[in-house]
Amino acid sequence: MTSLRGRPGARSTIPRTHVVIIGAGLMGAAVGRELKRRRPDLAVTLLERAIPGAEASAAAAGILGAQAEPEGPGPLLDLALASRSRWSAFARALLQETGVDVGYRACGVLEVAFTDDAVQRLATRAHWMRLAGLAHHTLDRQEARQRQADVAAMVRGALWLPDDGAVDPRVLVPTVVAAARAAGVAVRSGCIVAGLEVGEGRVRAVQLDGPDGSCECVQADHVVVAAGAWTDLVPGLPACRTPVTPVRGQLARLRPPRPVTDCVLKAGAHYLVPRADGTLIVGATTEHVGWQRGVTDAGLAHLLAGACSLVPALADATVLEHWSGLRPHAGDGLPLLGPHAGIAGLHLASGLYRNGILLAPIAAEIVAAGVLGTAPPLADPAWLPGPASGLVQRRKTA
Ligand SMILES: Cc1cc2nc3c(=O)[nH]c(=O)nc-3n(C[C@H](O)[C@H](O)[C@H](O)COP(=O)(O)OP(=O)(O)OC[C@H]3O[C@@H](n4cnc5c(N)ncnc54)[C@H](O)[C@@H]3O)c2cc1C
């Protein structure tokens, strides 16, 4: 064997490990940024078929509802609390890396109840939050209106969650993409992933179809699938723990006649999120309509009725915008995060459903740790992509 050491002009040609991420939504960009922050020597490529960040991530309301969203203790609450505790540092780091303030605010969420049943549901939620030692305040009708004077007079009670917050995804998502670029991630748009190449049980490459009919094969040591609602459509992706399907959500932006809330207001599926410019985001519908991305009159009527029942003064608001997005819904309600058990080098960062904005910091850390082979900050088999260990076992022994 000939040693290269000391030979004039000789250069080491050890190829850099190449990580390819499919999908440049918030998840793909956050994972790419995290990988380059930890290991600047990695080559990381983010492949996007259309415009980076233009799908579910840009459509979101931006509630950071770590307590407001989970139904009770369990893996989702664990992830949500861990992510919320990272949000302040995440926003500060993005400011340093890009000069952009993404407008993170721990403004609190006020969950309000208008019926006896809803009061009972809030009491149940307060109970598990008390057991979990989480900050919360149960408010009676008068206290709820003292907290937010414009809440409808027929309010029966409320739950105040002071540690939850909000961020504006329209500022956040391009900022995370910019931070990924600044860290050295190569972002390529117009790349439709046409297949995954697997050999001897590990991922080898990603095949691309160009818009002009051209084909390209991108060698990869690791592939992270972060394709949102389209995850199951990535050609060649093997079975995961659970399918990911699209769930449409419609939102509207209003200009209220005057400021009506300084925190997130929520009643059941309806919510209001104040933005720094004085406008108000009204959400959201939950519709199982496949890949239909359009907005509907019925959807807008539903949003406005919900908004006015929460805050009657909004009857005089102006509707500025109405849009929709497709949430990536995992069948069992938990995201798919980390290495796939069946194929070495394949990782999932998907199924974030209603909480992808909230969960971005912790999800990015978990997935990056899986790629780098380091210990994740939080581990639970419940959110591993699978497939179920029984399936892998059967396949191995077949
Ligand atoms: C109406 C609505 C309100 C929401 N509100 C909140 C909220 O208040 N708080 C919260 O935390 N979360 C909220 N969410 C959820 C959050 O938006 C999502 O969980 C999150 O944005 C998912 O991010 P993602 O990167 O996985 O998906 P996406 O942002 O959808 O990105 C996936 C990307 O992959 C690309 N892609 C797909 N297939 C391929 C392929 N084959 N090749 C190349 N590229 C591909 C797509 O073009 C897309 O850019 C909301 C979602 C919606 C729709």
GROMACS .gro file of C-alpha atoms and ligand atoms in nm:
model
  451
    1MET     CA    1   0.000   0.000   0.000
    2THR     CA    2   0.137   0.343  -0.088
    3SER     CA    3   0.107   0.619   0.169
    4LEU     CA    4   0.007   0.963   0.042
    5ARG     CA    5   0.161   1.131   0.345
    6GLY     CA    6   0.451   1.354   0.251
    7ARG     CA    7   0.411   1.319  -0.127
    8PRO     CA    8   0.429   1.667  -0.282
    9GLY     CA    9   0.096   1.780  -0.423
   10ALA     CA   10  -0.096   1.481  -0.289
   11ARG     CA   11  -0.439   1.561  -0.142
   12SER     CA   12  -0.665   1.352   0.071
   13THR     CA   13  -0.973   1.267  -0.131
   14ILE     CA   14  -1.194   1.137   0.150
   15PRO     CA   15  -1.542   1.233   0.026
   16ARG     CA   16  -1.756   1.438   0.262
   17THR     CA   17  -2.059   1.269   0.410
   18HIS     CA   18  -2.357   1.389   0.207
   19VAL     CA   19  -2.699   1.436   0.366
   20VAL     CA   20  -2.991   1.494   0.129
   21ILE     CA   21  -3.313   1.636   0.273
   22ILE     CA   22  -3.633   1.598   0.070
   23GLY     CA   23  -3.867   1.896   0.123
   24ALA     CA   24  -3.778   2.254   0.213
   25GLY     CA   25  -4.063   2.332   0.449
   26LEU     CA   26  -3.987   2.442   0.803
   27MET     CA   27  -3.890   2.086   0.901
   28GLY     CA   28  -3.642   2.029   0.619
   29ALA     CA   29  -3.483   2.371   0.664
   30ALA     CA   30  -3.462   2.337   1.043
   31VAL     CA   31  -3.297   1.993   1.015
   32GLY     CA   32  -3.049   2.120   0.753
   33ARG     CA   33  -2.957   2.421   0.968
   34GLU     CA   34  -2.915   2.204   1.277
   35LEU     CA   35  -2.690   1.956   1.095
   36LYS     CA   36  -2.458   2.230   0.964
   37ARG     CA   37  -2.446   2.403   1.304
   38ARG     CA   38  -2.326   2.082   1.463
   39ARG     CA   39  -2.108   1.951   1.183
   40PRO     CA   40  -1.996   2.223   0.941
   41ASP     CA   41  -1.790   1.962   0.754
   42LEU     CA   42  -2.102   1.775   0.634
   43ALA     CA   43  -2.236   1.838   0.286
   44VAL     CA   44  -2.610   1.903   0.321
   45THR     CA   45  -2.847   1.949   0.027
   46LEU     CA   46  -3.210   2.053   0.065
   47LEU     CA   47  -3.424   1.950  -0.232
   48GLU     CA   48  -3.754   2.128  -0.293
   49ARG     CA   49  -3.986   2.060  -0.584
   50ALA     CA   50  -4.145   2.408  -0.572
   51ILE     CA   51  -4.082   2.715  -0.354
   52PRO     CA   52  -3.904   2.659  -0.020
   53GLY     CA   53  -4.140   2.709   0.273
   54ALA     CA   54  -4.450   2.775   0.064
   55GLU     CA   55  -4.671   2.486   0.181
   56ALA     CA   56  -4.808   2.403   0.529
   57SER     CA   57  -4.529   2.593   0.704
   58ALA     CA   58  -4.623   2.925   0.546
   59ALA     CA   59  -4.996   2.862   0.598
   60ALA     CA   60  -4.975   2.806   0.975
   61ALA     CA   61  -5.122   3.031   1.242
   62GLY     CA   62  -4.804   3.008   1.451
   63ILE     CA   63  -4.947   2.916   1.790
   64LEU     CA   64  -4.683   2.764   2.019
   65GLY     CA   65  -4.942   2.571   2.217
   66ALA     CA   66  -4.735   2.325   2.419
   67GLN     CA   67  -5.010   2.306   2.681
   68ALA     CA   68  -5.301   2.420   2.466
   69GLU     CA   69  -5.264   2.144   2.204
   70PRO     CA   70  -5.198   1.806   2.374
   71GLU     CA   71  -5.500   1.627   2.519
   72GLY     CA   72  -5.299   1.510   2.821
   73PRO     CA   73  -4.968   1.363   2.936
   74GLY     CA   74  -4.781   1.146   2.686
   75PRO     CA   75  -4.516   1.163   2.414
   76LEU     CA   76  -4.673   1.463   2.237
   77LEU     CA   77  -4.675   1.669   2.558
   78ASP     CA   78  -4.312   1.568   2.626
   79LEU     CA   79  -4.207   1.683   2.281
   80ALA     CA   80  -4.416   2.000   2.304
   81LEU     CA   81  -4.276   2.109   2.641
   82ALA     CA   82  -3.918   2.034   2.536
   83SER     CA   83  -3.966   2.237   2.219
   84ARG     CA   84  -4.136   2.530   2.393
   85SER     CA   85  -3.845   2.552   2.635
   86ARG     CA   86  -3.612   2.594   2.333
   87TRP     CA   87  -3.811   2.861   2.154
   88SER     CA   88  -3.657   3.169   2.312
   89ALA     CA   89  -3.300   3.051   2.236
   90PHE     CA   90  -3.406   2.936   1.887
   91ALA     CA   91  -3.543   3.284   1.807
   92ARG     CA   92  -3.230   3.451   1.949
   93ALA     CA   93  -3.001   3.226   1.743
   94LEU     CA   94  -3.198   3.302   1.425
   95LEU     CA   95  -3.160   3.675   1.496
   96GLN     CA   96  -2.783   3.631   1.528
   97GLU     CA   97  -2.757   3.418   1.216
   98THR     CA   98  -2.978   3.626   0.986
   99GLY     CA   99  -3.045   3.962   1.152
  100VAL     CA  100  -3.420   3.885   1.145
  101ASP     CA  101  -3.638   3.895   1.455
  102VAL     CA  102  -3.898   3.623   1.397
  103GLY     CA  103  -4.130   3.781   1.653
  104TYR     CA  104  -4.150   3.501   1.905
  105ARG     CA  105  -4.370   3.601   2.201
  106ALA     CA  106  -4.463   3.408   2.515
  107CYS     CA  107  -4.797   3.590   2.502
  108GLY     CA  108  -5.001   3.312   2.666
  109VAL     CA  109  -5.311   3.125   2.550
  110LEU     CA  110  -5.655   3.186   2.700
  111GLU     CA  111  -5.881   2.884   2.643
  112VAL     CA  112  -6.241   2.991   2.698
  113ALA     CA  113  -6.557   2.789   2.757
  114PHE     CA  114  -6.913   2.887   2.664
  115THR     CA  115  -7.100   2.574   2.778
  116ASP     CA  116  -7.111   2.351   3.087
  117ASP     CA  117  -6.949   2.070   2.888
  118ALA     CA  118  -6.666   2.299   2.779
  119VAL     CA  119  -6.614   2.416   3.140
  120GLN     CA  120  -6.589   2.049   3.240
  121ARG     CA  121  -6.333   1.981   2.966
  122LEU     CA  122  -6.122   2.273   3.087
  123ALA     CA  123  -6.141   2.138   3.443
  124THR     CA  124  -6.011   1.801   3.320
  125ARG     CA  125  -5.727   1.976   3.138
  126ALA     CA  126  -5.644   2.187   3.445
  127HIS     CA  127  -5.631   1.866   3.650
  128TRP     CA  128  -5.359   1.696   3.442
  129MET     CA  129  -5.166   2.022   3.414
  130ARG     CA  130  -5.170   2.049   3.793
  131LEU     CA  131  -5.041   1.691   3.827
  132ALA     CA  132  -4.771   1.765   3.569
  133GLY     CA  133  -4.667   2.081   3.755
  134LEU     CA  134  -4.740   2.309   3.458
  135ALA     CA  135  -4.830   2.677   3.501
  136HIS     CA  136  -5.204   2.735   3.449
  137HIS     CA  137  -5.485   2.938   3.607
  138THR     CA  138  -5.851   2.844   3.613
  139LEU     CA  139  -6.059   3.161   3.571
  140ASP     CA  140  -6.427   3.219   3.639
  141ARG     CA  141  -6.641   3.426   3.407
  142GLN     CA  142  -6.547   3.759   3.565
  143GLU     CA  143  -6.177   3.681   3.578
  144ALA     CA  144  -6.182   3.567   3.215
  145ARG     CA  145  -6.330   3.902   3.110
  146GLN     CA  146  -6.081   4.087   3.329
  147ARG     CA  147  -5.806   3.903   3.139
  148GLN     CA  148  -5.955   3.987   2.797
  149ALA     CA  149  -6.239   4.237   2.813
  150ASP     CA  150  -6.361   4.171   2.459
  151VAL     CA  151  -6.438   3.802   2.512
  152ALA     CA  152  -6.812   3.742   2.462
  153ALA     CA  153  -7.020   3.816   2.775
  154MET     CA  154  -7.166   3.464   2.776
  155VAL     CA  155  -6.825   3.312   2.864
  156ARG     CA  156  -6.859   3.058   3.147
  157GLY     CA  157  -6.496   3.008   3.245
  158ALA     CA  158  -6.142   2.993   3.108
  159LEU     CA  159  -5.800   2.837   3.144
  160TRP     CA  160  -5.503   3.075   3.126
  161LEU     CA  161  -5.178   2.921   3.004
  162PRO     CA  162  -4.913   3.190   3.056
  163ASP     CA  163  -4.616   2.999   2.911
  164ASP     CA  164  -4.758   2.920   2.567
  165GLY     CA  165  -4.695   3.170   2.288
  166ALA     CA  166  -4.692   3.253   1.919
  167VAL     CA  167  -4.468   3.341   1.626
  168ASP     CA  168  -4.540   3.463   1.273
  169PRO     CA  169  -4.465   3.172   1.034
  170ARG     CA  170  -4.445   3.409   0.736
  171VAL     CA  171  -4.139   3.565   0.896
  172LEU     CA  172  -4.012   3.250   1.062
  173VAL     CA  173  -4.006   3.009   0.768
  174PRO     CA  174  -3.800   3.218   0.519
  175THR     CA  175  -3.570   3.308   0.808
  176VAL     CA  176  -3.499   2.942   0.888
  177VAL     CA  177  -3.439   2.874   0.517
  178ALA     CA  178  -3.199   3.174   0.509
  179ALA     CA  179  -3.024   3.049   0.824
  180ALA     CA  180  -2.982   2.705   0.666
  181ARG     CA  181  -2.830   2.868   0.353
  182ALA     CA  182  -2.604   3.089   0.565
  183ALA     CA  183  -2.482   2.779   0.751
  184GLY     CA  184  -2.382   2.624   0.419
  185VAL     CA  185  -2.684   2.412   0.323
  186ALA     CA  186  -2.727   2.393  -0.056
  187VAL     CA  187  -3.094   2.471  -0.128
  188ARG     CA  188  -3.216   2.350  -0.468
  189SER     CA  189  -3.567   2.432  -0.594
  190GLY     CA  190  -3.749   2.270  -0.885
  191CYS     CA  191  -3.622   1.922  -0.790
  192ILE     CA  192  -3.889   1.654  -0.795
  193VAL     CA  193  -3.770   1.344  -0.613
  194ALA     CA  194  -3.853   1.050  -0.836
  195GLY     CA  195  -3.701   0.770  -0.628
  196LEU     CA  196  -3.476   0.651  -0.349
  197GLU     CA  197  -3.194   0.416  -0.438
  198VAL     CA  198  -3.130   0.150  -0.175
  199GLY     CA  199  -2.857  -0.115  -0.186
  200GLU     CA  200  -2.757  -0.377   0.071
  201GLY     CA  201  -3.000  -0.243   0.327
  202ARG     CA  202  -2.885   0.118   0.316
  203VAL     CA  203  -2.979   0.430   0.126
  204ARG     CA  204  -2.741   0.518  -0.159
  205ALA     CA  205  -2.889   0.796  -0.368
  206VAL     CA  206  -3.188   1.008  -0.459
  207GLN     CA  207  -3.315   1.020  -0.816
  208LEU     CA  208  -3.446   1.352  -0.944
  209ASP     CA  209  -3.670   1.447  -1.234
  210GLY     CA  210  -3.604   1.796  -1.365
  211PRO     CA  211  -3.889   2.013  -1.498
  212ASP     CA  212  -3.735   1.976  -1.849
  213GLY     CA  213  -3.759   1.593  -1.838
  214SER     CA  214  -3.394   1.546  -1.739
  215CYS     CA  215  -3.288   1.287  -1.477
  216GLU     CA  216  -3.021   1.315  -1.212
  217CYS     CA  217  -2.886   1.081  -0.949
  218VAL     CA  218  -2.765   1.250  -0.627
  219GLN     CA  219  -2.542   1.025  -0.414
  220ALA     CA  220  -2.638   1.032  -0.047
  221ASP     CA  221  -2.507   0.877   0.273
  222HIS     CA  222  -2.822   0.984   0.457
  223VAL     CA  223  -3.163   1.089   0.327
  224VAL     CA  224  -3.409   1.279   0.546
  225VAL     CA  225  -3.767   1.274   0.420
  226ALA     CA  226  -3.931   1.601   0.529
  227ALA     CA  227  -4.198   1.616   0.259
  228GLY     CA  228  -4.488   1.716   0.485
  229ALA     CA  229  -4.831   1.593   0.373
  230TRP     CA  230  -4.664   1.446   0.059
  231THR     CA  231  -4.436   1.212   0.256
  232ASP     CA  232  -4.615   0.891   0.152
  233LEU     CA  233  -4.593   1.000  -0.212
  234VAL     CA  234  -4.211   1.005  -0.215
  235PRO     CA  235  -4.140   0.721  -0.461
  236GLY     CA  236  -3.956   0.432  -0.302
  237LEU     CA  237  -4.026   0.529   0.060
  238PRO     CA  238  -4.077   0.204   0.252
  239ALA     CA  239  -4.362   0.147   0.498
  240CYS     CA  240  -4.343   0.354   0.814
  241ARG     CA  241  -4.508   0.322   1.154
  242THR     CA  242  -4.823   0.490   1.027
  243PRO     CA  243  -4.936   0.662   0.705
  244VAL     CA  244  -4.916   1.040   0.662
  245THR     CA  245  -5.217   1.203   0.497
  246PRO     CA  246  -5.320   1.563   0.422
  247VAL     CA  247  -5.573   1.747   0.639
  248ARG     CA  248  -5.674   2.084   0.500
  249GLY     CA  249  -5.689   2.387   0.725
  250GLN     CA  250  -5.834   2.723   0.618
  251LEU     CA  251  -5.735   3.047   0.792
  252ALA     CA  252  -5.826   3.412   0.750
  253ARG     CA  253  -5.660   3.739   0.845
  254LEU     CA  254  -5.877   4.023   0.975
  255ARG     CA  255  -5.821   4.386   1.054
  256PRO     CA  256  -6.023   4.442   1.373
  257PRO     CA  257  -6.178   4.783   1.439
  258ARG     CA  258  -5.946   4.811   1.743
  259PRO     CA  259  -5.708   4.573   1.924
  260VAL     CA  260  -5.919   4.300   2.088
  261THR     CA  261  -5.663   4.063   2.238
  262ASP     CA  262  -5.296   4.058   2.331
  263CYS     CA  263  -5.284   3.678   2.374
  264VAL     CA  264  -5.401   3.377   2.176
  265LEU     CA  265  -5.773   3.316   2.236
  266LYS     CA  266  -5.908   2.967   2.185
  267ALA     CA  267  -6.250   2.805   2.214
  268GLY     CA  268  -6.261   2.447   2.091
  269ALA     CA  269  -6.141   2.440   1.730
  270HIS     CA  270  -6.168   2.819   1.688
  271TYR     CA  271  -5.882   3.051   1.770
  272LEU     CA  272  -5.757   3.409   1.728
  273VAL     CA  273  -5.387   3.495   1.708
  274PRO     CA  274  -5.283   3.862   1.728
  275ARG     CA  275  -5.002   3.975   1.495
  276ALA     CA  276  -4.756   4.256   1.566
  277ASP     CA  277  -4.911   4.473   1.290
  278GLY     CA  278  -5.252   4.477   1.465
  279THR     CA  279  -5.413   4.218   1.238
  280LEU     CA  280  -5.567   3.897   1.370
  281ILE     CA  281  -5.536   3.541   1.237
  282VAL     CA  282  -5.859   3.343   1.262
  283GLY     CA  283  -5.848   2.965   1.252
  284ALA     CA  284  -5.905   2.700   1.159
  285THR     CA  285  -6.097   2.437   0.967
  286THR     CA  286  -6.005   2.067   0.984
  287GLU     CA  287  -6.107   1.903   0.656
  288HIS     CA  288  -6.036   1.557   0.519
  289VAL     CA  289  -6.060   1.652   0.151
  290GLY     CA  290  -5.748   1.487   0.011
  291TRP     CA  291  -5.516   1.708  -0.194
  292GLN     CA  292  -5.765   1.993  -0.250
  293ARG     CA  293  -5.589   2.309  -0.144
  294GLY     CA  294  -5.857   2.564  -0.233
  295VAL     CA  295  -6.055   2.783   0.002
  296THR     CA  296  -6.434   2.775   0.026
  297ASP     CA  297  -6.712   3.020   0.116
  298ALA     CA  298  -6.832   2.769   0.376
  299GLY     CA  299  -6.484   2.761   0.528
  300LEU     CA  300  -6.469   3.139   0.556
  301ALA     CA  301  -6.822   3.154   0.701
  302HIS     CA  302  -6.719   2.894   0.963
  303LEU     CA  303  -6.409   3.095   1.057
  304LEU     CA  304  -6.596   3.425   1.085
  305ALA     CA  305  -6.881   3.273   1.288
  306GLY     CA  306  -6.625   3.126   1.530
  307ALA     CA  307  -6.435   3.455   1.555
  308CYS     CA  308  -6.750   3.659   1.629
  309SER     CA  309  -6.873   3.409   1.889
  310LEU     CA  310  -6.540   3.447   2.070
  311VAL     CA  311  -6.519   3.827   2.032
  312PRO     CA  312  -6.843   3.992   1.914
  313ALA     CA  313  -6.659   4.318   1.825
  314LEU     CA  314  -6.510   4.130   1.528
  315ALA     CA  315  -6.842   4.164   1.345
  316ASP     CA  316  -6.697   4.501   1.233
  317ALA     CA  317  -6.359   4.360   1.125
  318THR     CA  318  -6.238   4.367   0.764
  319VAL     CA  319  -6.139   4.039   0.599
  320LEU     CA  320  -5.790   4.092   0.451
  321GLU     CA  321  -5.697   3.740   0.340
  322HIS     CA  322  -5.823   3.383   0.332
  323TRP     CA  323  -5.595   3.086   0.257
  324SER     CA  324  -5.541   2.717   0.324
  325GLY     CA  325  -5.267   2.463   0.380
  326LEU     CA  326  -5.233   2.084   0.407
  327ARG     CA  327  -5.129   1.960   0.750
  328PRO     CA  328  -4.923   1.638   0.749
  329HIS     CA  329  -5.135   1.407   0.965
  330ALA     CA  330  -4.981   1.085   1.098
  331GLY     CA  331  -5.243   0.816   1.153
  332ASP     CA  332  -5.168   0.771   1.524
  333GLY     CA  333  -5.134   1.145   1.594
  334LEU     CA  334  -4.760   1.143   1.670
  335PRO     CA  335  -4.486   1.273   1.440
  336LEU     CA  336  -4.234   1.045   1.268
  337LEU     CA  337  -3.890   1.157   1.384
  338GLY     CA  338  -3.554   0.987   1.349
  339PRO     CA  339  -3.400   0.687   1.176
  340HIS     CA  340  -3.612   0.435   0.986
  341ALA     CA  341  -3.561   0.091   1.139
  342GLY     CA  342  -3.565  -0.096   0.808
  343ILE     CA  343  -3.312   0.099   0.594
  344ALA     CA  344  -2.983   0.238   0.724
  345GLY     CA  345  -2.929   0.606   0.645
  346LEU     CA  346  -3.301   0.679   0.593
  347HIS     CA  347  -3.461   0.927   0.836
  348LEU     CA  348  -3.805   1.081   0.873
  349ALA     CA  349  -3.898   1.433   0.985
  350SER     CA  350  -4.268   1.427   0.912
  351GLY     CA  351  -4.623   1.397   1.044
  352LEU     CA  352  -4.601   1.717   1.250
  353TYR     CA  353  -4.974   1.777   1.185
  354ARG     CA  354  -5.105   2.077   1.389
  355ASN     CA  355  -4.780   2.144   1.576
  356GLY     CA  356  -4.495   2.166   1.328
  357ILE     CA  357  -4.414   2.528   1.414
  358LEU     CA  358  -4.410   2.457   1.787
  359LEU     CA  359  -4.210   2.136   1.747
  360ALA     CA  360  -3.952   2.257   1.493
  361PRO     CA  361  -3.666   2.319   1.742
  362ILE     CA  362  -3.686   1.982   1.920
  363ALA     CA  363  -3.774   1.784   1.606
  364ALA     CA  364  -3.470   1.928   1.425
  365GLU     CA  365  -3.244   1.829   1.715
  366ILE     CA  366  -3.385   1.476   1.734
  367VAL     CA  367  -3.352   1.414   1.360
  368ALA     CA  368  -3.003   1.569   1.343
  369ALA     CA  369  -2.890   1.345   1.631
  370GLY     CA  370  -3.021   1.041   1.439
  371VAL     CA  371  -2.819   1.138   1.131
  372LEU     CA  372  -2.503   1.206   1.332
  373GLY     CA  373  -2.542   0.895   1.546
  374THR     CA  374  -2.539   1.094   1.871
  375ALA     CA  375  -2.781   1.067   2.164
  376PRO     CA  376  -3.107   1.255   2.096
  377PRO     CA  377  -3.209   1.522   2.349
  378LEU     CA  378  -3.531   1.330   2.408
  379ALA     CA  379  -3.604   0.969   2.322
  380ASP     CA  380  -3.929   0.775   2.298
  381PRO     CA  381  -3.999   0.480   2.068
  382ALA     CA  382  -4.347   0.626   2.018
  383TRP     CA  383  -4.227   0.881   1.759
  384LEU     CA  384  -3.969   0.665   1.581
  385PRO     CA  385  -4.073   0.614   1.217
  386GLY     CA  386  -4.081   0.237   1.241
  387PRO     CA  387  -4.183   0.018   1.084
  388ALA     CA  388  -4.306  -0.164   1.397
  389SER     CA  389  -4.023  -0.382   1.532
  390GLY     CA  390  -4.229  -0.697   1.472
  391LEU     CA  391  -4.244  -0.613   1.102
  392VAL     CA  392  -3.868  -0.558   1.080
  393GLN     CA  393  -3.805  -0.878   1.269
  394ARG     CA  394  -4.029  -1.078   1.037
  395ARG     CA  395  -3.863  -0.923   0.732
  396LYS     CA  396  -3.514  -1.000   0.862
  397THR     CA  397  -3.594  -1.362   0.942
  398ALA     CA  398  -3.799  -1.430   0.627
  399LIG     C1  399  -5.403   2.601   0.849
  399LIG     C2  400  -5.288   2.552   0.932
  399LIG     C3  401  -5.265   2.606   1.058
  399LIG     C4  402  -5.158   2.562   1.135
  399LIG     N1  403  -5.131   2.622   1.255
  399LIG     C5  404  -5.026   2.581   1.329
  399LIG     C6  405  -4.997   2.645   1.452
  399LIG     O1  406  -5.066   2.739   1.493
  399LIG     N2  407  -4.891   2.600   1.526
  399LIG     C7  408  -4.812   2.496   1.484
  399LIG     O2  409  -4.719   2.459   1.554
  399LIG     N3  410  -4.837   2.435   1.365
  399LIG     C8  411  -4.942   2.474   1.287
  399LIG     N4  412  -4.970   2.412   1.169
  399LIG     C9  413  -4.893   2.292   1.133
  399LIG    C10  414  -4.761   2.325   1.065
  399LIG     O3  415  -4.781   2.422   0.967
  399LIG    C11  416  -4.702   2.198   1.002
  399LIG     O4  417  -4.699   2.093   1.095
  399LIG    C12  418  -4.561   2.222   0.953
  399LIG     O5  419  -4.554   2.341   0.878
  399LIG    C13  420  -4.514   2.105   0.869
  399LIG     O6  421  -4.390   2.141   0.813
  399LIG     P1  422  -4.325   2.050   0.704
  399LIG     O7  423  -4.194   2.112   0.669
  399LIG     O8  424  -4.327   1.910   0.752
  399LIG     O9  425  -4.428   2.053   0.580
  399LIG     P2  426  -4.444   2.159   0.462
  399LIG    O10  427  -4.430   2.299   0.510
  399LIG    O11  428  -4.571   2.124   0.391
  399LIG    O12  429  -4.320   2.130   0.368
  399LIG    C14  430  -4.304   2.011   0.294
  399LIG    C15  431  -4.224   2.047   0.171
  399LIG    O13  432  -4.188   1.930   0.098
  399LIG    C16  433  -4.195   1.957  -0.039
  399LIG     N5  434  -4.206   1.828  -0.111
  399LIG    C17  435  -4.306   1.737  -0.099
  399LIG     N6  436  -4.280   1.630  -0.178
  399LIG    C18  437  -4.162   1.652  -0.239
  399LIG    C19  438  -4.084   1.579  -0.333
  399LIG     N7  439  -4.121   1.456  -0.379
  399LIG     N8  440  -3.968   1.633  -0.379
  399LIG    C20  441  -3.928   1.755  -0.333
  399LIG     N9  442  -3.999   1.829  -0.244
  399LIG    C21  443  -4.114   1.779  -0.197
  399LIG    C22  444  -4.319   2.045  -0.050
  399LIG    O14  445  -4.321   2.117  -0.171
  399LIG    C23  446  -4.305   2.134   0.074
  399LIG    O15  447  -4.234   2.252   0.047
  399LIG    C24  448  -5.073   2.457   1.087
  399LIG    C25  449  -5.096   2.404   0.959
  399LIG    C26  450  -5.201   2.452   0.881
  399LIG    C27  451  -5.220   2.397   0.743
   0.00000   0.00000   0.00000
